[in-house]
Short mmCIF file of C-alpha atoms in Angstrom, two decimals:
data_model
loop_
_atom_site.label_atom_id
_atom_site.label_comp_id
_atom_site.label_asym_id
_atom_site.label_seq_id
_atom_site.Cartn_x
_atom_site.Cartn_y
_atom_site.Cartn_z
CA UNK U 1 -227.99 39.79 205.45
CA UNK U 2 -228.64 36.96 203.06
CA UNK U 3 -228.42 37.29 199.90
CA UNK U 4 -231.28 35.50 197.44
CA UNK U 5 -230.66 34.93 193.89
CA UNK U 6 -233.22 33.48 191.56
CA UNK U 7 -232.64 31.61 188.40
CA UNK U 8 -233.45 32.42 185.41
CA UNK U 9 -234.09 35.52 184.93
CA UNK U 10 -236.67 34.43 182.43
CA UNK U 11 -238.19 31.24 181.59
CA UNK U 12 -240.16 30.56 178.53
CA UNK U 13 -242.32 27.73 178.91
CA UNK U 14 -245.75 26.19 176.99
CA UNK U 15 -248.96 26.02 178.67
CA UNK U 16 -249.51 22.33 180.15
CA UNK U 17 -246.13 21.64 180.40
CA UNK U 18 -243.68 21.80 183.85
CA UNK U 19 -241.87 24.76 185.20
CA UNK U 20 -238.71 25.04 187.87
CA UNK U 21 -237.79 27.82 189.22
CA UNK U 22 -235.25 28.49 191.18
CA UNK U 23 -233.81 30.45 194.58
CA UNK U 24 -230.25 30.32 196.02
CA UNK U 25 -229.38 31.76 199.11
CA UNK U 26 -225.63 33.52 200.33
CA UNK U 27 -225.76 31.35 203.11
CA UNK U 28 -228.31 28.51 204.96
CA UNK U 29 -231.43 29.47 205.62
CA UNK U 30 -233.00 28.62 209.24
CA UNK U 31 -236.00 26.08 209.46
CA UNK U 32 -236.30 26.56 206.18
CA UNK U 33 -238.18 30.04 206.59
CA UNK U 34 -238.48 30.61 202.71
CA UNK U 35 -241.80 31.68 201.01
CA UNK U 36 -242.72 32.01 197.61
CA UNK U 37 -244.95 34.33 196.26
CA UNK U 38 -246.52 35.02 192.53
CA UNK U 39 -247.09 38.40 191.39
CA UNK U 40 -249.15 38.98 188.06
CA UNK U 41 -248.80 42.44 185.94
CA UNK U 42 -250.24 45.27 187.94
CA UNK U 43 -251.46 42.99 191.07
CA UNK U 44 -250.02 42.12 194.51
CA UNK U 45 -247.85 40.05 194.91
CA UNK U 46 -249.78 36.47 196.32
CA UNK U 47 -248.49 33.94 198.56
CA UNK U 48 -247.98 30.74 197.41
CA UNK U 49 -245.72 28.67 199.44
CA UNK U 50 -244.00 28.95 202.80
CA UNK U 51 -242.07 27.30 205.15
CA UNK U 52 -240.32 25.62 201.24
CA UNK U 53 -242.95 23.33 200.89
CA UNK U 54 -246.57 24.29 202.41
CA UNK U 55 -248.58 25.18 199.99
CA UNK U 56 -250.92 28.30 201.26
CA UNK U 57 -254.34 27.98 201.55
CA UNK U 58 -256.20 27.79 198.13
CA UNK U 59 -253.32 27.72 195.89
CA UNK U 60 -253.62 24.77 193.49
CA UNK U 61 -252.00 21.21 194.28
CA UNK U 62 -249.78 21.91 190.68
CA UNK U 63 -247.66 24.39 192.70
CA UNK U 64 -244.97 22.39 195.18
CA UNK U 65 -241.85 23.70 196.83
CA UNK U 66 -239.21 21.52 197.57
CA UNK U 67 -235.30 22.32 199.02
CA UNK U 68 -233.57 23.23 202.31
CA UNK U 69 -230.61 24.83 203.43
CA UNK U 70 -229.72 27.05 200.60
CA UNK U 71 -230.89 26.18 197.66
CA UNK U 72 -235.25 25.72 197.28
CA UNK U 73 -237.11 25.07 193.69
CA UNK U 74 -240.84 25.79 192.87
CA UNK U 75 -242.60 23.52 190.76
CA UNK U 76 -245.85 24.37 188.45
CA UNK U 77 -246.92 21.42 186.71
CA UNK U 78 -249.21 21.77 184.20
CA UNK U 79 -249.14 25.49 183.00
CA UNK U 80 -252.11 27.19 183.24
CA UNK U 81 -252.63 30.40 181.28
CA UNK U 82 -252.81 32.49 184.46
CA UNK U 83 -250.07 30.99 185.79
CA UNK U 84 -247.42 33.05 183.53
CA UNK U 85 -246.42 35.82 186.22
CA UNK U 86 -243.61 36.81 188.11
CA UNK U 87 -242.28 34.73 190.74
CA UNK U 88 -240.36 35.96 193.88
CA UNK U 89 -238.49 33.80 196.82
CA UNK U 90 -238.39 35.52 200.63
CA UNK U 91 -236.54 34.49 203.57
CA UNK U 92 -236.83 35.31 207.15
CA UNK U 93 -232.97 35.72 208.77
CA UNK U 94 -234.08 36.25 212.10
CA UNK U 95 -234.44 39.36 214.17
CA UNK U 96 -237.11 40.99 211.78
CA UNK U 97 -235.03 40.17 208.62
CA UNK U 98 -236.98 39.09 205.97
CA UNK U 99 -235.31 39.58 202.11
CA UNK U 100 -236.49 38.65 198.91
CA UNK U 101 -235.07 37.33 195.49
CA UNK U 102 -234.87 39.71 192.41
CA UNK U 103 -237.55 37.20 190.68
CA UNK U 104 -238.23 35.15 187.52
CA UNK U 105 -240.71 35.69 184.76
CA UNK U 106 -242.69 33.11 183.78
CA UNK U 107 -243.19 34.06 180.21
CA UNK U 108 -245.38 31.87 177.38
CA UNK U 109 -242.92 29.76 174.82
CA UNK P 1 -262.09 37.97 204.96
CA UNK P 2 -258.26 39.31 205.75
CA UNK P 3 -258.43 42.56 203.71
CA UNK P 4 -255.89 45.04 203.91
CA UNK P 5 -257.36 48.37 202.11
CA UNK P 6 -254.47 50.87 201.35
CA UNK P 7 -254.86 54.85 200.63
CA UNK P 8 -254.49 55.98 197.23
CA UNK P 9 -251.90 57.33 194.53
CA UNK P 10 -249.88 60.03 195.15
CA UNK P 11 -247.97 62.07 193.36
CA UNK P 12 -245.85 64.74 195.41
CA UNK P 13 -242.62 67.28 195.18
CA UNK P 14 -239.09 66.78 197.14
CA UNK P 15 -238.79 67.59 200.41
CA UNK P 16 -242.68 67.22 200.83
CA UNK P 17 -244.13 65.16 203.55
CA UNK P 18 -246.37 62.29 202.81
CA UNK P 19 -248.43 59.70 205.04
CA UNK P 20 -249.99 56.70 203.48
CA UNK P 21 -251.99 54.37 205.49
CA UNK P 22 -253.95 51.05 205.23
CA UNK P 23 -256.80 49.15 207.29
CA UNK P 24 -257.00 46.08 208.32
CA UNK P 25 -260.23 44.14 208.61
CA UNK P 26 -261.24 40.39 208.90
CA UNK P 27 -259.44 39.47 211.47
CA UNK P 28 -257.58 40.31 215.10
CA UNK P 29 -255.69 43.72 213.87
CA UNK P 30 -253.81 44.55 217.08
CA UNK P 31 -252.30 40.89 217.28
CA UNK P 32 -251.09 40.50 214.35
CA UNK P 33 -247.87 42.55 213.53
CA UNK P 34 -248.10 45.19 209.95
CA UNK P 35 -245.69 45.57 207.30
CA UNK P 36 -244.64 47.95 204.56
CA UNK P 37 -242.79 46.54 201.37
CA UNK P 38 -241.54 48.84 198.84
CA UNK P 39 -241.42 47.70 195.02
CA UNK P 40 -239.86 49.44 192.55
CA UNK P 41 -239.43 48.60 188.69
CA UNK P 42 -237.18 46.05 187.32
CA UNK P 43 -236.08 44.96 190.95
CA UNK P 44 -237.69 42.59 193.82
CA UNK P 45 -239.10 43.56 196.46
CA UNK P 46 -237.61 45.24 199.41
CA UNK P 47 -238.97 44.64 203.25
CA UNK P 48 -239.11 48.14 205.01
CA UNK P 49 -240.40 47.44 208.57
CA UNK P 50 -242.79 45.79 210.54
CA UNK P 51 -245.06 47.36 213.55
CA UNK P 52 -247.71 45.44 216.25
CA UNK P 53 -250.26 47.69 216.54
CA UNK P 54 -251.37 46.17 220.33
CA UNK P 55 -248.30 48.10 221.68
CA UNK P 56 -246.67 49.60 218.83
CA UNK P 57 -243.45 47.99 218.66
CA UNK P 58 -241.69 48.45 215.80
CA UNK P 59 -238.71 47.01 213.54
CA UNK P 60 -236.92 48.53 210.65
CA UNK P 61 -234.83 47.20 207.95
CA UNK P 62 -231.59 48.84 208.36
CA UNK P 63 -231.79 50.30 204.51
CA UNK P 64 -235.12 52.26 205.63
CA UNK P 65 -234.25 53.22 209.42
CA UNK P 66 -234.25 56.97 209.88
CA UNK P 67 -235.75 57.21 206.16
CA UNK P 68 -239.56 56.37 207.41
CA UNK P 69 -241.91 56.47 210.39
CA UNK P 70 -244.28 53.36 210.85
CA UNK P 71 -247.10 53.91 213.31
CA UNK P 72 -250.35 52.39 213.70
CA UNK P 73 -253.81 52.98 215.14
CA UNK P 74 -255.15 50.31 216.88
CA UNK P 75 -258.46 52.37 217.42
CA UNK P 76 -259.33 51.89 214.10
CA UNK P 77 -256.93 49.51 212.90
CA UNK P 78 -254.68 51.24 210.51
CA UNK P 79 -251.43 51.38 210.03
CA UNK P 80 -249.24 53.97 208.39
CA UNK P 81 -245.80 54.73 206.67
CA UNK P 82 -244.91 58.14 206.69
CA UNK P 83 -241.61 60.68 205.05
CA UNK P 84 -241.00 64.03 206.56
CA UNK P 85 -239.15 64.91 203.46
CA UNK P 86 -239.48 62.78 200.28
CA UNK P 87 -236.92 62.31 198.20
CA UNK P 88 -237.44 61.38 193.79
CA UNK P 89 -235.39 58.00 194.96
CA UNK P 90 -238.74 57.29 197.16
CA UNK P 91 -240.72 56.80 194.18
CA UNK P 92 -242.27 53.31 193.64
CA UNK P 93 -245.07 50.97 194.79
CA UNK P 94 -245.92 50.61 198.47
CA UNK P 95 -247.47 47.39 200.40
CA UNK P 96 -248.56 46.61 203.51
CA UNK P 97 -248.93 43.41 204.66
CA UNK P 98 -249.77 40.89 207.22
CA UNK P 99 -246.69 39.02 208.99
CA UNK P 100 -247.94 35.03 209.68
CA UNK P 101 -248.72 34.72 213.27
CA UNK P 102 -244.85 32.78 213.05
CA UNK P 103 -243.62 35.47 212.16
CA UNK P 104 -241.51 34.37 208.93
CA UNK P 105 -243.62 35.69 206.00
CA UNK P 106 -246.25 37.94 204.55
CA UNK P 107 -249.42 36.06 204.14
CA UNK P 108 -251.68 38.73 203.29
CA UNK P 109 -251.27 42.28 200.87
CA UNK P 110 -253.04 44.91 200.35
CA UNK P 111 -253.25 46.50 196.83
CA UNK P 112 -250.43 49.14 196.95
CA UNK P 113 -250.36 52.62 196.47
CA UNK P 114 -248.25 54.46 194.07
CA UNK P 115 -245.96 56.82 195.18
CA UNK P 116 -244.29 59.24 192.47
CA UNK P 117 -242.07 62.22 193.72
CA UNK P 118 -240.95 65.01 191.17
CA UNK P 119 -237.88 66.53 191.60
#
């Protein structure tokens, strides 16, 4: 199974400016099969990006993915207020194997 | 609109049984396979299994096989996740969701349901 770590745990950042998160996987990850998804308190988690870099349909041109093999970042430019959530990467293994990172929270500076 | 509408809260003893369930609507429900994620505080989350409700094939993630039952009802396109016996380590936040016709990620949730076992 492969293994997803994100990094930080926690970022502190100021509205307007730029935020990287990012997601390291135990091993390479095919086609680059790795989604990201926001989650704000008490809601669903969203989906923002998949296959590393498509953004998902409606989700804002300041959110970009970028990366292959096993290591992927997602970029918010320009903070917005809502925008301070948790993040979490997913990958898809193969054979129904999907697993997803532990998460960062995006937290005001 | 892709909605997925889940069942309610529960709150429920060990060794109870439970079934929680969730409907699909806005789009082709039996052709599109169903998922259950589990969420639990302070950690990501966890993918359980996966069914497609046209002819009810369904995957596990080795942590949950044997723990659940996923089943679905194409006749009126919902899907379920069910425990013959809970346990308190059950407790947490269930989703379902829609796999992407590729099959590689989750691009629709419903809104979770609760689940909270007493020992």
């Amino acid at each position: 199974e492969i293994v997803l770590t994100q990094s930080p745990g926690s970022l502190y950042v100021s509205p307007g400016e730029r935020a990287t998160l990012s997601c390291r996987a135990s091993q390479s990850i095919t086609n680059s099969y790795l989604a990201w998804y926001q989650q704000r308190p008490d809601r669903a988690p969203r989906l923002l990006i998949y296959d590393a870099s498509t953004r998902a349909a409606g989700i804002p041109d300041r959110f970009s993915g970028s990366g292959s093999g096993t290591d992927f970042t997602l970029t918010i430019s320009r903070l917005e207020p809502e925008d301070f959530a948790v993040y979490y990467c997913q990958q898809y293994g193969g054979l129904y194997s999907y697993t997803f990172g532990q998460g960062t929270k995006l937290e005001i500076k | 609109e892709v909605q997925l509408v889940q069942s309610g809260a529960e709150v429920k003893k060990s060794g109870e049984s439970l079934k929680i369930s969730c409907k699909g609507s806005g789009y082709n429900f039996i052709h599109y396979w169903i998922g259950w994620v589990r969420q639990v505080p302070g950690r990501g989350p966890e993918w359980m299994g996966i069914i497609y409700p046209d002819d009810s094939d369904t995957r596990y993630s080795p942590s949950f096989q044997g723990q659940v039952t996923i089943s679905a009802d194409k006749s009126i396109s919902v899907a379920f996740l069910q425990w013959s016996s809970l346990k308190a380590s059950d407790s947490g936040i269930y989703y379902c969701v829609r796999v992407a016709p590729d099959g590689t990620f989750f691009d629709f949730w419903g809104q979770g349901a609760l689940v909270t076992v007493a020992s």
